[in-house]
Amino acid sequence: MITIGQLATYIGVSTKTIRVYHDKGLLPEPDRDASGYRRYSANDAIELIKIRTLAEAGVPLARIRDLRSAADEEFRQALREIDDQLTVRIRGLRATQRRLRRLADGDLAPLPTEVGDHLEHLAGWGFTLRWVDLQRDLWILVFATHPDHALTLFRDQADILADPALRQLFLDYDHAHDLAPDDPRIDTLAHRIVEATRHRYGPDERPELDTPSEIPALIQATVNASSPAWQRLDTLIRARLDA
């Protein structure tokens, strides 16, 4: 028979933890000696090891209490379920670890290879580094928040840029960044973009997310915030497309 302090030392928990387990009904109170001190047996130590193992696995104390009174098969089934849950948690933690390592290397989030290749082409086509960086950040946001639809949206834009005439519209959009908002070239560019959009999609809806989302508005707000000229372009384009 051993004391609570000895039991705590052997099992690797604190005496306070053991008392909590007593209070919660997980570990029965042992008999006391003539001096009134708790005295624990080997069976108590075994039960405490089981409780500690379950608690370290993240099982709530109330669930542990129920498991202590479960039949053997029910107990084994519960352990299998807990093991499955741990497997899911481990996979999630490993994914998080990989993201942290990429972040430490300066890579905010992985993008599909074809997106990376596309971004490399932008500079060769004459887009500014500012535009390339903006596109990278925005596609990271789209792929992180809407992975099921992001590739379709990306491929639509990549298809547009593959057309030299349409690519020129994007180049002019990029280079309009430093224009004054009331520059007449802004109005002309807005008209060209609206005409090209209507010609490309006709009466059909432009590619968009299947479910309501604030992300497209957030993206456009980010673009607009970087340039008063871009903000005016967006205002003109929206007004004319909705007319």
GROMACS .gro file of C-alpha atoms in nm:
model
  243
    1MET     CA    1   0.000   0.000   0.000
    2ILE     CA    2   0.135   0.341  -0.095
    3THR     CA    3   0.051   0.704  -0.017
    4ILE     CA    4  -0.109   0.951  -0.255
    5GLY     CA    5   0.227   1.125  -0.297
    6GLN     CA    6   0.400   0.803  -0.392
    7LEU     CA    7   0.120   0.710  -0.633
    8ALA     CA    8   0.141   1.051  -0.797
    9THR     CA    9   0.517   1.018  -0.841
   10TYR     CA   10   0.502   0.666  -0.983
   11ILE     CA   11   0.224   0.744  -1.234
   12GLY     CA   12   0.344   1.090  -1.330
   13VAL     CA   13   0.054   1.305  -1.217
   14SER     CA   14   0.007   1.554  -0.936
   15THR     CA   15  -0.165   1.478  -0.608
   16LYS     CA   16  -0.411   1.754  -0.696
   17THR     CA   17  -0.502   1.567  -1.014
   18ILE     CA   18  -0.567   1.249  -0.818
   19ARG     CA   19  -0.796   1.439  -0.581
   20VAL     CA   20  -0.983   1.582  -0.881
   21TYR     CA   21  -1.030   1.229  -1.012
   22HIS     CA   22  -1.172   1.132  -0.673
   23ASP     CA   23  -1.409   1.431  -0.674
   24LYS     CA   24  -1.528   1.355  -1.028
   25GLY     CA   25  -1.596   0.992  -0.945
   26LEU     CA   26  -1.331   0.856  -1.182
   27LEU     CA   27  -1.111   0.695  -0.916
   28PRO     CA   28  -1.277   0.551  -0.607
   29GLU     CA   29  -1.156   0.676  -0.272
   30PRO     CA   30  -0.922   0.414  -0.120
   31ASP     CA   31  -0.926   0.292   0.236
   32ARG     CA   32  -0.745   0.501   0.494
   33ASP     CA   33  -0.494   0.383   0.749
   34ALA     CA   34  -0.518   0.430   1.126
   35SER     CA   35  -0.377   0.781   1.087
   36GLY     CA   36  -0.643   0.880   0.834
   37TYR     CA   37  -0.415   0.879   0.530
   38ARG     CA   38  -0.526   0.734   0.197
   39ARG     CA   39  -0.349   0.410   0.106
   40TYR     CA   40  -0.342   0.295  -0.255
   41SER     CA   41  -0.303  -0.054  -0.400
   42ALA     CA   42  -0.164  -0.184  -0.727
   43ASN     CA   43  -0.518  -0.194  -0.867
   44ASP     CA   44  -0.556   0.177  -0.788
   45ALA     CA   45  -0.233   0.246  -0.974
   46ILE     CA   46  -0.356   0.049  -1.278
   47GLU     CA   47  -0.687   0.237  -1.280
   48LEU     CA   48  -0.502   0.568  -1.254
   49ILE     CA   49  -0.283   0.476  -1.551
   50LYS     CA   50  -0.597   0.405  -1.758
   51ILE     CA   51  -0.753   0.736  -1.655
   52ARG     CA   52  -0.435   0.929  -1.726
   53THR     CA   53  -0.398   0.768  -2.070
   54LEU     CA   54  -0.755   0.854  -2.166
   55ALA     CA   55  -0.723   1.209  -2.032
   56GLU     CA   56  -0.400   1.266  -2.225
   57ALA     CA   57  -0.581   1.147  -2.540
   58GLY     CA   58  -0.824   1.433  -2.490
   59VAL     CA   59  -1.117   1.228  -2.362
   60PRO     CA   60  -1.342   1.445  -2.139
   61LEU     CA   61  -1.349   1.344  -1.774
   62ALA     CA   62  -1.724   1.280  -1.784
   63ARG     CA   63  -1.671   1.036  -2.074
   64ILE     CA   64  -1.391   0.862  -1.883
   65ARG     CA   65  -1.623   0.816  -1.587
   66ASP     CA   66  -1.882   0.650  -1.813
   67LEU     CA   67  -1.617   0.424  -1.968
   68ARG     CA   68  -1.507   0.294  -1.629
   69SER     CA   69  -1.846   0.130  -1.585
   70ALA     CA   70  -1.879   0.010  -1.944
   71ALA     CA   71  -1.884  -0.355  -2.042
   72ASP     CA   72  -1.567  -0.494  -2.201
   73GLU     CA   73  -1.693  -0.480  -2.561
   74GLU     CA   74  -1.837  -0.133  -2.515
   75PHE     CA   75  -1.507  -0.020  -2.365
   76ARG     CA   76  -1.306  -0.163  -2.655
   77GLN     CA   77  -1.541  -0.004  -2.910
   78ALA     CA   78  -1.506   0.331  -2.737
   79LEU     CA   79  -1.127   0.298  -2.748
   80ARG     CA   80  -1.140   0.224  -3.121
   81GLU     CA   81  -1.349   0.537  -3.175
   82ILE     CA   82  -1.107   0.743  -2.969
   83ASP     CA   83  -0.819   0.598  -3.172
   84ASP     CA   84  -0.993   0.701  -3.495
   85GLN     CA   85  -1.045   1.053  -3.359
   86LEU     CA   86  -0.679   1.074  -3.265
   87THR     CA   87  -0.579   0.967  -3.615
   88VAL     CA   88  -0.783   1.254  -3.760
   89ARG     CA   89  -0.631   1.497  -3.511
   90ILE     CA   90  -0.279   1.376  -3.591
   91ARG     CA   91  -0.338   1.426  -3.964
   92GLY     CA   92  -0.468   1.775  -3.894
   93LEU     CA   93  -0.168   1.857  -3.677
   94ARG     CA   94   0.072   1.730  -3.942
   95ALA     CA   95  -0.101   1.944  -4.205
   96THR     CA   96  -0.075   2.241  -3.972
   97GLN     CA   97   0.292   2.166  -3.914
   98ARG     CA   98   0.355   2.160  -4.289
   99ARG     CA   99   0.178   2.495  -4.326
  100LEU     CA  100   0.384   2.643  -4.044
  101ARG     CA  101   0.706   2.524  -4.208
  102ARG     CA  102   0.601   2.673  -4.541
  103LEU     CA  103   0.516   2.997  -4.363
  104ALA     CA  104   0.860   2.997  -4.199
  105ASP     CA  105   1.009   2.959  -4.547
  106GLY     CA  106   0.811   3.257  -4.670
  107ASP     CA  107   0.549   3.049  -4.852
  108LEU     CA  108   0.208   3.158  -4.721
  109ALA     CA  109   0.014   2.874  -4.881
  110PRO     CA  110   0.066   2.622  -5.158
  111LEU     CA  111  -0.086   2.692  -5.497
  112PRO     CA  112  -0.137   2.437  -5.774
  113THR     CA  113   0.158   2.407  -6.011
  114GLU     CA  114  -0.036   2.552  -6.302
  115VAL     CA  115  -0.113   2.864  -6.097
  116GLY     CA  116   0.255   2.904  -6.011
  117ASP     CA  117   0.352   2.864  -6.376
  118HIS     CA  118   0.090   3.119  -6.476
  119LEU     CA  119   0.220   3.373  -6.225
  120GLU     CA  120   0.570   3.333  -6.367
  121HIS     CA  121   0.436   3.410  -6.717
  122LEU     CA  122   0.282   3.739  -6.603
  123ALA     CA  123   0.614   3.922  -6.570
  124GLY     CA  124   0.719   3.800  -6.914
  125TRP     CA  125   0.400   3.941  -7.061
  126GLY     CA  126   0.478   4.285  -6.921
  127PHE     CA  127   0.279   4.288  -6.598
  128THR     CA  128   0.433   4.480  -6.310
  129LEU     CA  129   0.577   4.304  -6.006
  130ARG     CA  130   0.305   4.478  -5.805
  131TRP     CA  131   0.039   4.307  -6.016
  132VAL     CA  132   0.207   3.965  -5.994
  133ASP     CA  133   0.232   3.988  -5.615
  134LEU     CA  134  -0.129   4.101  -5.590
  135GLN     CA  135  -0.247   3.812  -5.808
  136ARG     CA  136  -0.050   3.562  -5.601
  137ASP     CA  137  -0.200   3.687  -5.274
  138LEU     CA  138  -0.552   3.691  -5.413
  139TRP     CA  139  -0.530   3.338  -5.557
  140ILE     CA  140  -0.395   3.216  -5.224
  141LEU     CA  141  -0.706   3.362  -5.061
  142VAL     CA  142  -0.940   3.206  -5.317
  143PHE     CA  143  -0.781   2.860  -5.300
  144ALA     CA  144  -0.775   2.868  -4.919
  145THR     CA  145  -1.139   2.971  -4.880
  146HIS     CA  146  -1.305   2.804  -5.182
  147PRO     CA  147  -1.088   2.508  -5.286
  148ASP     CA  148  -1.375   2.339  -5.474
  149HIS     CA  149  -1.429   2.631  -5.712
  150ALA     CA  150  -1.095   2.810  -5.720
  151LEU     CA  151  -0.944   2.607  -6.004
  152THR     CA  152  -1.243   2.672  -6.232
  153LEU     CA  153  -1.221   3.045  -6.164
  154PHE     CA  154  -0.845   3.045  -6.218
  155ARG     CA  155  -0.865   2.858  -6.547
  156ASP     CA  156  -1.123   3.103  -6.676
  157GLN     CA  157  -0.886   3.392  -6.606
  158ALA     CA  158  -0.588   3.203  -6.748
  159ASP     CA  159  -0.790   3.138  -7.064
  160ILE     CA  160  -0.863   3.509  -7.092
  161LEU     CA  161  -0.496   3.601  -7.061
  162ALA     CA  162  -0.405   3.347  -7.328
  163ASP     CA  163  -0.585   3.575  -7.577
  164PRO     CA  164  -0.346   3.861  -7.669
  165ALA     CA  165  -0.627   4.114  -7.713
  166LEU     CA  166  -0.787   4.034  -7.379
  167ARG     CA  167  -0.446   4.018  -7.213
  168GLN     CA  168  -0.386   4.374  -7.327
  169LEU     CA  169  -0.694   4.481  -7.133
  170PHE     CA  170  -0.544   4.339  -6.815
  171LEU     CA  171  -0.210   4.500  -6.893
  172ASP     CA  172  -0.381   4.835  -6.938
  173TYR     CA  173  -0.568   4.776  -6.612
  174ASP     CA  174  -0.238   4.706  -6.436
  175HIS     CA  175  -0.067   5.013  -6.581
  176ALA     CA  176  -0.365   5.235  -6.497
  177HIS     CA  177  -0.271   5.200  -6.129
  178ASP     CA  178  -0.101   5.542  -6.111
  179LEU     CA  179  -0.346   5.738  -6.327
  180ALA     CA  180  -0.561   6.009  -6.175
  181PRO     CA  181  -0.917   5.884  -6.114
  182ASP     CA  182  -1.059   6.145  -6.351
  183ASP     CA  183  -0.815   6.067  -6.630
  184PRO     CA  184  -1.022   6.010  -6.950
  185ARG     CA  185  -0.825   5.693  -7.018
  186ILE     CA  186  -1.003   5.536  -6.719
  187ASP     CA  187  -1.342   5.584  -6.882
  188THR     CA  188  -1.216   5.447  -7.212
  189LEU     CA  189  -1.063   5.141  -7.046
  190ALA     CA  190  -1.383   5.072  -6.853
  191HIS     CA  191  -1.581   5.080  -7.177
  192ARG     CA  192  -1.338   4.836  -7.345
  193ILE     CA  193  -1.353   4.595  -7.051
  194VAL     CA  194  -1.734   4.599  -7.043
  195GLU     CA  195  -1.756   4.533  -7.416
  196ALA     CA  196  -1.504   4.247  -7.394
  197THR     CA  197  -1.690   4.094  -7.097
  198ARG     CA  198  -2.024   4.102  -7.277
  199HIS     CA  199  -1.868   3.957  -7.592
  200ARG     CA  200  -1.700   3.673  -7.399
  201TYR     CA  201  -1.992   3.565  -7.184
  202GLY     CA  202  -2.291   3.694  -7.379
  203PRO     CA  203  -2.614   3.636  -7.187
  204ASP     CA  204  -2.450   3.364  -6.978
  205GLU     CA  205  -2.343   3.424  -6.623
  206ARG     CA  206  -1.977   3.486  -6.560
  207PRO     CA  207  -1.797   3.213  -6.358
  208GLU     CA  208  -1.861   3.264  -5.990
  209LEU     CA  209  -1.891   3.077  -5.663
  210ASP     CA  210  -2.193   2.848  -5.629
  211THR     CA  211  -2.267   2.966  -5.276
  212PRO     CA  212  -2.292   3.319  -5.132
  213SER     CA  213  -1.953   3.445  -5.025
  214GLU     CA  214  -1.796   3.770  -4.914
  215ILE     CA  215  -1.461   3.670  -5.065
  216PRO     CA  216  -1.513   3.820  -5.416
  217ALA     CA  217  -1.613   4.153  -5.262
  218LEU     CA  218  -1.319   4.132  -5.023
  219ILE     CA  219  -1.082   4.069  -5.314
  220GLN     CA  220  -1.220   4.358  -5.518
  221ALA     CA  221  -1.203   4.586  -5.215
  222THR     CA  222  -0.838   4.490  -5.173
  223VAL     CA  223  -0.767   4.574  -5.537
  224ASN     CA  224  -0.958   4.905  -5.517
  225ALA     CA  225  -0.785   5.010  -5.195
  226SER     CA  226  -0.447   5.003  -5.366
  227SER     CA  227  -0.535   5.259  -5.633
  228PRO     CA  228  -0.798   5.536  -5.668
  229ALA     CA  229  -0.784   5.477  -6.044
  230TRP     CA  230  -0.862   5.108  -6.000
  231GLN     CA  231  -1.146   5.197  -5.767
  232ARG     CA  232  -1.302   5.425  -6.029
  233LEU     CA  233  -1.253   5.157  -6.295
  234ASP     CA  234  -1.443   4.908  -6.082
  235THR     CA  235  -1.725   5.158  -6.022
  236LEU     CA  236  -1.762   5.233  -6.392
  237ILE     CA  237  -1.743   4.866  -6.497
  238ARG     CA  238  -2.006   4.756  -6.244
  239ALA     CA  239  -2.243   5.037  -6.335
  240ARG     CA  240  -2.221   4.961  -6.707
  241LEU     CA  241  -2.253   4.584  -6.670
  242ASP     CA  242  -2.563   4.630  -6.454
  243ALA     CA  243  -2.719   4.882  -6.691
   0.00000   0.00000   0.00000
